[in-house]
Short mmCIF file of C-alpha atoms and ligand atoms in Angstrom, two decimals:
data_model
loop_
_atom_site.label_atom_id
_atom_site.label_comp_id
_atom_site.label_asym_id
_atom_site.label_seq_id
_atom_site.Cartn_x
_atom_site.Cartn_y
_atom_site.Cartn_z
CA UNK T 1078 37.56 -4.07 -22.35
CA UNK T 1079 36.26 -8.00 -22.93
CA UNK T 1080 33.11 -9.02 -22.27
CA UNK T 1081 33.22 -12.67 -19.71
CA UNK T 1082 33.44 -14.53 -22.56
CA UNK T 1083 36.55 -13.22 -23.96
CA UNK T 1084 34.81 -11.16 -26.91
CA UNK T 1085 35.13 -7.82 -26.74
CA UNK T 1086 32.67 -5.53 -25.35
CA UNK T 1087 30.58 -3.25 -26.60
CA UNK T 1088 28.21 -2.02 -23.80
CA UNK T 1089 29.71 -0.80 -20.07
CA UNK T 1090 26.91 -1.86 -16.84
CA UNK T 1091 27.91 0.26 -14.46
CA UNK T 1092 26.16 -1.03 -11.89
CA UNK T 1093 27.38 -4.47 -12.67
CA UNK T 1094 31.24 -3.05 -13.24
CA UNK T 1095 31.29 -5.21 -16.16
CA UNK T 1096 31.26 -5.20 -20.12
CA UNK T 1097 29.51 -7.36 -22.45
CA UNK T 1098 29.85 -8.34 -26.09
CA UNK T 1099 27.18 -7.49 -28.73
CA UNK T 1100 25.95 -11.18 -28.57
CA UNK T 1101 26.01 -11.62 -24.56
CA UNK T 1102 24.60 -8.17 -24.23
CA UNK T 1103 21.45 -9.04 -26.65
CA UNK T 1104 20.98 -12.22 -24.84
CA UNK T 1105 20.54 -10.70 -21.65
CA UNK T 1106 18.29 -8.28 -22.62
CA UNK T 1107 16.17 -11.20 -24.20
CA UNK T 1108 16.20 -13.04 -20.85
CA UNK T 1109 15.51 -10.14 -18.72
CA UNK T 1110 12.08 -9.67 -21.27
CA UNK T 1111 11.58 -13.30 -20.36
CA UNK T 1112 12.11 -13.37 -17.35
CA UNK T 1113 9.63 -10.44 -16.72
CA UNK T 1114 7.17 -11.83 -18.47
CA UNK T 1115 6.76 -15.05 -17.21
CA UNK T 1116 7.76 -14.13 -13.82
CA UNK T 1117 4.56 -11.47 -13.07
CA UNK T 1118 2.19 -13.80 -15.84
CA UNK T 1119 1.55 -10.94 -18.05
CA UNK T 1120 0.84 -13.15 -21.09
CA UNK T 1121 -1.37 -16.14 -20.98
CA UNK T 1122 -2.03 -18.55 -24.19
CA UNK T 1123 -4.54 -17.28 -26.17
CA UNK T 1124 -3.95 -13.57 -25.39
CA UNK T 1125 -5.07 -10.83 -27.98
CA UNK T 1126 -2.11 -8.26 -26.96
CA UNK T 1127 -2.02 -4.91 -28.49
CA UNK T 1128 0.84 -3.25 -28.37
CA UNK T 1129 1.15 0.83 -28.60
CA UNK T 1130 3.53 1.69 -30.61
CA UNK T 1131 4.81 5.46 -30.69
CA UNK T 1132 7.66 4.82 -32.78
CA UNK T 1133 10.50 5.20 -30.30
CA UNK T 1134 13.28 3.06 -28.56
CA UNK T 1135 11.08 1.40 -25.87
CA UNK T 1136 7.82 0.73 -27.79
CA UNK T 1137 9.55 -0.90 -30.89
CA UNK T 1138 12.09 -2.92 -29.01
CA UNK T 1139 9.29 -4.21 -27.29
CA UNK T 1140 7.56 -5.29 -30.33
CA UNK T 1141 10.75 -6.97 -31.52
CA UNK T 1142 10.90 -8.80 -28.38
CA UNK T 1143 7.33 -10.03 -28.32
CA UNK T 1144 7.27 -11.29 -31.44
CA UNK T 1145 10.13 -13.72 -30.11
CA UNK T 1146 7.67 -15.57 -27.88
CA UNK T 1147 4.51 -17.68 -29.31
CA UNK T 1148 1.21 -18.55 -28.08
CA UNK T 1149 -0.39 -15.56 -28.45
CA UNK T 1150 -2.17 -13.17 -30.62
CA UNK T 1151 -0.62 -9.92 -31.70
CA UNK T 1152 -1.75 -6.25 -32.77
CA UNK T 1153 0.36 -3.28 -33.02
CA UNK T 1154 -1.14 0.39 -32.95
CA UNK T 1155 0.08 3.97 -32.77
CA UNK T 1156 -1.39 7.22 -31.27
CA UNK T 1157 -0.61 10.15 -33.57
CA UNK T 1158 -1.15 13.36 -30.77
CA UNK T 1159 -0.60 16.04 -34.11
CA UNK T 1160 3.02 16.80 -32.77
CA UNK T 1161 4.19 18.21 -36.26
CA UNK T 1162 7.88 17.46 -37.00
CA UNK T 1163 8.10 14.68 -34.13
CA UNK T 1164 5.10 12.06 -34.21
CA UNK T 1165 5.04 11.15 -38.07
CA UNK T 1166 8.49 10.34 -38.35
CA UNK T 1167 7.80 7.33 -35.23
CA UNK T 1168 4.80 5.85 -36.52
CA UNK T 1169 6.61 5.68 -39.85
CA UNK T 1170 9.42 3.53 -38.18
CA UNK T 1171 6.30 1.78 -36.01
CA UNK T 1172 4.69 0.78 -39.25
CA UNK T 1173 7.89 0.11 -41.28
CA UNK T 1174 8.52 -2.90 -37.94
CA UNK T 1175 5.14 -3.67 -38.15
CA UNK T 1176 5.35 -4.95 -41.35
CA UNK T 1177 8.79 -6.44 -40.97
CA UNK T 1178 7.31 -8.37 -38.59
CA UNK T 1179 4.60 -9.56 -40.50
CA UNK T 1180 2.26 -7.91 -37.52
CA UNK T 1181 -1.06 -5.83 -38.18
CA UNK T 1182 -0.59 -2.03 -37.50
CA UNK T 1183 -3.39 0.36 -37.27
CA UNK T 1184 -2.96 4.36 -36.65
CA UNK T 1185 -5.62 7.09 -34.65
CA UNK T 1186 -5.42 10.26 -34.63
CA UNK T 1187 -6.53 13.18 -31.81
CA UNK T 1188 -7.48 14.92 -35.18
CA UNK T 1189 -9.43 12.15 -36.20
CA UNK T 1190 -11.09 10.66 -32.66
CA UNK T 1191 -11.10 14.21 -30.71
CA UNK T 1192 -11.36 16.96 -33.20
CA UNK T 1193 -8.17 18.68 -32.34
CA UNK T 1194 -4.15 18.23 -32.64
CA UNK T 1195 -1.93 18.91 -29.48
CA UNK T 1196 -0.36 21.67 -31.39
CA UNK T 1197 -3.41 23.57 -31.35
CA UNK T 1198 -4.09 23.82 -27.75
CA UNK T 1199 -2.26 26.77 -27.26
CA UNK T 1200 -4.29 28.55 -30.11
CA UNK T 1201 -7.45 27.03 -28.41
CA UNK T 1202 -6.62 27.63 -24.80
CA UNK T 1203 -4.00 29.86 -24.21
CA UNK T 1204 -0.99 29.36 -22.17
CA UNK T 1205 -1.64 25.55 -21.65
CA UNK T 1206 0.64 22.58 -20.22
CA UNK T 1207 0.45 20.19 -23.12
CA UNK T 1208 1.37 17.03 -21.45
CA UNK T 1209 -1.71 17.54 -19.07
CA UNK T 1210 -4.19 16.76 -21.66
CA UNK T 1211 -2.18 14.70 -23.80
CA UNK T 1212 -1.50 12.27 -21.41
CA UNK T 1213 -4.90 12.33 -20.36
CA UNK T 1214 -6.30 11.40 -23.91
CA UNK T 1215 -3.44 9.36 -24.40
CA UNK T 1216 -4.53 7.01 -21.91
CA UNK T 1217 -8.09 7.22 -23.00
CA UNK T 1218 -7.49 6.49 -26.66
CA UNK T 1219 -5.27 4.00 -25.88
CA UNK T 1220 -7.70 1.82 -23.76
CA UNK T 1221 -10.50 2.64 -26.38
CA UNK T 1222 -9.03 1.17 -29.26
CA UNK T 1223 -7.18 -1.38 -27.37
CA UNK T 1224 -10.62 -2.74 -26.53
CA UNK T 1225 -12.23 -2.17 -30.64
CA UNK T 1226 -9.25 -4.05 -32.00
CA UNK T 1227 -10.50 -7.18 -29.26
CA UNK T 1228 -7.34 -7.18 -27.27
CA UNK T 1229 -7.40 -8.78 -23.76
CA UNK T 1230 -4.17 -6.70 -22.94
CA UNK T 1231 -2.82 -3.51 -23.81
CA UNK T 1232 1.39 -3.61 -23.94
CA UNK T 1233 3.07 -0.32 -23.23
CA UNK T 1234 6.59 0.16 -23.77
CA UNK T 1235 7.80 1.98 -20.41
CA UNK T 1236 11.18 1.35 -19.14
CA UNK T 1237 12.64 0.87 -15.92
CA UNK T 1238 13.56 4.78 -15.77
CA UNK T 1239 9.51 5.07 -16.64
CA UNK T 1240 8.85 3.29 -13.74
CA UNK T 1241 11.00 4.58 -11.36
CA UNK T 1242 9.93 8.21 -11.99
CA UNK T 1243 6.25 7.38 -11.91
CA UNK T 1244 7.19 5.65 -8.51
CA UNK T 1245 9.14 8.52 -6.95
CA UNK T 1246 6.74 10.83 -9.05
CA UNK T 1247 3.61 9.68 -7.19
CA UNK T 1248 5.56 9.32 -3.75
CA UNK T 1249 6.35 13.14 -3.96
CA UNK T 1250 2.69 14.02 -4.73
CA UNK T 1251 1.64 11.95 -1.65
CA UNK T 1252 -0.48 10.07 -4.98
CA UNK T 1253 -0.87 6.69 -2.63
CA UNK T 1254 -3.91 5.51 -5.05
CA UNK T 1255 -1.65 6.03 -8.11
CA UNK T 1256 1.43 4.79 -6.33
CA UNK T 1257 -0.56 1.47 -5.16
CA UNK T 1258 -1.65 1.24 -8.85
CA UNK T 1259 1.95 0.45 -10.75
CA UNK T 1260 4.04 -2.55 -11.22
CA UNK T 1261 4.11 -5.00 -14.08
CA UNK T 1262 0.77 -5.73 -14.44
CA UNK T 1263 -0.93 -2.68 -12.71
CA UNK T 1264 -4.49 -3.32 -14.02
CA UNK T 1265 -7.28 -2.27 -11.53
CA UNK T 1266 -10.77 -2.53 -12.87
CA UNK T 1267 -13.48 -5.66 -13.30
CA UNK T 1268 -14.90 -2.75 -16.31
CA UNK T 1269 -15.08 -5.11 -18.92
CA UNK T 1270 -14.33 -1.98 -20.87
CA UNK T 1271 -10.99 -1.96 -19.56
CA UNK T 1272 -8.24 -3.34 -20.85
CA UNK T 1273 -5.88 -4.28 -18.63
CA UNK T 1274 -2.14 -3.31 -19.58
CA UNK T 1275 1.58 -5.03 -19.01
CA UNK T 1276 5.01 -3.74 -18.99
CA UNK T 1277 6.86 -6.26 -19.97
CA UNK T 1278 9.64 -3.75 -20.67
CA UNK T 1279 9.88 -2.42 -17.19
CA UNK T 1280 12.72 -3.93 -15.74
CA UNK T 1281 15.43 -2.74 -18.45
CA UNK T 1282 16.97 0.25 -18.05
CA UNK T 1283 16.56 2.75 -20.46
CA UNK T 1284 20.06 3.62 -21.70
CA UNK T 1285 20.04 -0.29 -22.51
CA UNK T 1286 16.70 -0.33 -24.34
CA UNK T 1287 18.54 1.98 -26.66
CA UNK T 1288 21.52 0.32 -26.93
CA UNK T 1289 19.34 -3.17 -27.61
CA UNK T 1290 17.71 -1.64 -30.48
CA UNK T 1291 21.17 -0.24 -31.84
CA UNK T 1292 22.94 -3.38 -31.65
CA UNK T 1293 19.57 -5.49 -33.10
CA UNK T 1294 19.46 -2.60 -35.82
CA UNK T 1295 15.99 -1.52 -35.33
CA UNK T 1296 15.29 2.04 -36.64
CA UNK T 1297 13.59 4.41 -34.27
CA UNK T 1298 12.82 7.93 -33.70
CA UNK T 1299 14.89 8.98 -31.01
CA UNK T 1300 13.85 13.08 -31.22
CA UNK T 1301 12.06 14.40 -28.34
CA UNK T 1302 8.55 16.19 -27.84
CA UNK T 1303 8.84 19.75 -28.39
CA UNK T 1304 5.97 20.05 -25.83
CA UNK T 1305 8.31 18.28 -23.09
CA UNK T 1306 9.83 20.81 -21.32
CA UNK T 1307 6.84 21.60 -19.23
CA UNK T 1308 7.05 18.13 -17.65
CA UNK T 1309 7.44 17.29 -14.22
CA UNK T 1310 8.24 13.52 -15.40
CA UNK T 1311 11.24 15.42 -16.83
CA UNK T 1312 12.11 17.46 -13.93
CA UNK T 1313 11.89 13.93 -12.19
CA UNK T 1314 14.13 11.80 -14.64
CA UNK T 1315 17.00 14.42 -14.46
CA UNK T 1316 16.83 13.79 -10.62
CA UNK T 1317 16.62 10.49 -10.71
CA UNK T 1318 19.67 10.53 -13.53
CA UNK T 1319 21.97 12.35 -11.79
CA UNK T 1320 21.36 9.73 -8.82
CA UNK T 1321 22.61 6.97 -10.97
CA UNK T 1322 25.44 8.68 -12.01
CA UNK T 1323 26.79 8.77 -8.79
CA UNK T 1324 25.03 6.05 -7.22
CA UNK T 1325 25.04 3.58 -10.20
CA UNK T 1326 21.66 0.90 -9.49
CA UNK T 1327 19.67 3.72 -7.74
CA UNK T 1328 16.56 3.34 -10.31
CA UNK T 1329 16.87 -0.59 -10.05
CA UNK T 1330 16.69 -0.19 -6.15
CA UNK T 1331 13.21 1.70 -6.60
CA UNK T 1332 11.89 -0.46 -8.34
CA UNK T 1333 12.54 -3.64 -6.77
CA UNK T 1334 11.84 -1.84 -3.05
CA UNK T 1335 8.58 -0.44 -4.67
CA UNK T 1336 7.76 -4.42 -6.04
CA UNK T 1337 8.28 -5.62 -2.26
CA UNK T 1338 6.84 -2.83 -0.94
CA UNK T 1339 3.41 -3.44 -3.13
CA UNK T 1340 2.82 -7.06 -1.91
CA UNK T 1341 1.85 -5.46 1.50
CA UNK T 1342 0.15 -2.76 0.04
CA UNK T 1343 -3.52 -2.52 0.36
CA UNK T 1344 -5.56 -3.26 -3.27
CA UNK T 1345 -6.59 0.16 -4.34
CA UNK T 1346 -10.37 0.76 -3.74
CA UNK T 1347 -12.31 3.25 -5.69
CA UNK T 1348 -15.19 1.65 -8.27
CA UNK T 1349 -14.82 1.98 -11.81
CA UNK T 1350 -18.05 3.25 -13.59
CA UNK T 1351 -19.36 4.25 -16.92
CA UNK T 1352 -18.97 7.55 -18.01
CA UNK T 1353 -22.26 9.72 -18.54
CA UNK T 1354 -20.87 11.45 -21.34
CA UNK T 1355 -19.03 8.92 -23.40
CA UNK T 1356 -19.56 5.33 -21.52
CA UNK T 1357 -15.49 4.35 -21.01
CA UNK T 1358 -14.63 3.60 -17.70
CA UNK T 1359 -13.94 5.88 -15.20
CA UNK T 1360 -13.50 6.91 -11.54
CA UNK T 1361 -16.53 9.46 -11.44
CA UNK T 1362 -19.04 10.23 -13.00
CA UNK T 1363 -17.45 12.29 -15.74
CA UNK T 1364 -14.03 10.70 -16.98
CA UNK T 1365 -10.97 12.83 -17.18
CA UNK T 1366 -10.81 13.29 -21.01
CA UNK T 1367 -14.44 14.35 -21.30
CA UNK T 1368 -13.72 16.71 -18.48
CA UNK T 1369 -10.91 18.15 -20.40
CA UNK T 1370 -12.66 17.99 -23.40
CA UNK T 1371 -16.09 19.67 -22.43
CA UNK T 1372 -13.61 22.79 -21.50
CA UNK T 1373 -12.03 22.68 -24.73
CA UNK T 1374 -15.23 22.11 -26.86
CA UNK T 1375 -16.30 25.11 -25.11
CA UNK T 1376 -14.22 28.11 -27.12
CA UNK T 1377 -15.88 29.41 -29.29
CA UNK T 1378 -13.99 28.53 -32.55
CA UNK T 1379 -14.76 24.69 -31.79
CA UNK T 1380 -18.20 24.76 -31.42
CA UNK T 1381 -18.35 23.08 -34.63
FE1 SF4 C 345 2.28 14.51 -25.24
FE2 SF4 C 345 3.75 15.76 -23.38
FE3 SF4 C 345 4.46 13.34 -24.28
FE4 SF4 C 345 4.67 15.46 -25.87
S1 SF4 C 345 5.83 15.09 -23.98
S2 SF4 C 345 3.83 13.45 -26.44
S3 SF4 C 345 2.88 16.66 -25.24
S4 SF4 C 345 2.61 13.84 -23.10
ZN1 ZN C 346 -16.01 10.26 -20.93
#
């Protein structure tokens, strides 16, 4: 098969019904970062950006691709959760880029921050769903030491396939704050404690993101979370990929309906506070990782 220029290709769009050549195939990718960018503003000069980093197709190709475009300040980070035999290996490819790059990289740990590793909630807690409170203090770490390292934006490294589950993931669960809440550039909050995040990744698919970091040579850890088979995100991307298999464009199509769907959406409401316990924002009075927290600082073996 030959790419339109005549060279021969080495990646298959099936919802184009075209190949492409390693060279055209990079260059689009690079203008479809671009064009993302600067089309929903998610950098401005003078930006502070730090970019999470787990070590994996998405977040690493993303660094790679920012650190194409100037004007702006750059910090990359990594959350280690205390996955044994999956985490370590990423952030040693996240801080093996980093330095490539010539870009700061800084590492956290739930050990470290929380007291605990994810691989010892079901010691702690019993039968537990893992991703429950990992994403939870995920989320929380991430916008914590976003803010310390004096970022004015957090990048995260989701996909198109990211995006169209968390779309069709909040549309089943009738989620219509959540679903109002995503997009390019979903930040919510005048919290000066928050740190507003971008996806500038979220309009390539990921099957491409993977083949973009192939073809560019950029060494990733592409095993997956032993924890993730009680996912629903999972559940939802298997959907969502058998759709595209037979419907090639079908995640492309949610995503772009969603992005016209959003401009006549109304701006989610809901005031973001201080929490009592640990002062980072939140929707109540209590944020969720506290919440979670509080019931796991309540066994008995980690009262200490
Ligand atoms: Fe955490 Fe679940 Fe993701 Fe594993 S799959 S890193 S447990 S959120
Ligand atoms: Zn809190």
């Amino acid at each position: 098969m030959k790419c339109e220029c005549g060279g021969r290709a080495v990646y298959y769009r099936r919802y184009e019904g075209r190949g492409w050549c390693k060279s055209c195939f990079v260059s689009s990718i690079e203008r479809k970062f671009r064009h993302t960018v600067s089309k929903n503003r998610l950098i401005q000069k003078g930006d502070r950006i730090a970019v999470a980093v787990s070590g994996g197709k998405d977040s690493l190709s993303m660094l790679h691709l920012l650190s194409g475009i100037r004007g702006f300040d750059m910090v990359a980070f990594s959350i280690d959760e205390g996955i044994g035999g999956y985490r370590p290996k990423g952030i040693g490819c996240a801080a093996e880029l980093a330095r490539g790059l010539g870009i700061e990289h800084h590492v956290y740990s739930y050990k470290k921050e929380l007291g605990f590793e994810i691989d010892a909630l079901q010691d702690i807690l019993g039968q537990v769903k893992h991703c429950t409170y990992c994403g939870v203090f995920r989320r929380y770490l991430l916008n914590m030491k976003a803010r310390e390292l004096g970022a004015s934006k957090l990048a995260v490294g989701h996909n198109l396939d990211d995006e169209a589950q968390s779309i069709m993931m909040n549309f089943v669960r009738g989620d219509s704050m959540r679903f109002a809440r995503l997009g390019a550039s979903p930040g919510v909050s005048a919290n000066v404690k928050f740190v507003p995040r971008i996806k500038p990744m979220r309009d390539i698919p990921e099957r491409e993101v993977a083949a973009y970091a192939i073809l560019k040579g950029i060494e990733f850890a592409g095993d997956e979370c032993p924890h993730s088979f009680d996912n629903v995100r999972r559940d939802m991307q298997s959907l969502l990929n058998d759709f595209e298999l037979k419907y090639p464009g079908t995640k492309q199509q949610i995503v772009s309906f969603y992005d016209r769907l959003k401009a006549s959406l109304p701006v989610p409401e809901g005031s973001v506070q201080e929490c009592v316990e640990c002062g980072e924002p939140s929707s109540g009075r209590t944020c969720k990782a506290c919440e979670l927290l509080s019931g796991i600082r309540k066994r008995p073996d980690q009262s200490s």
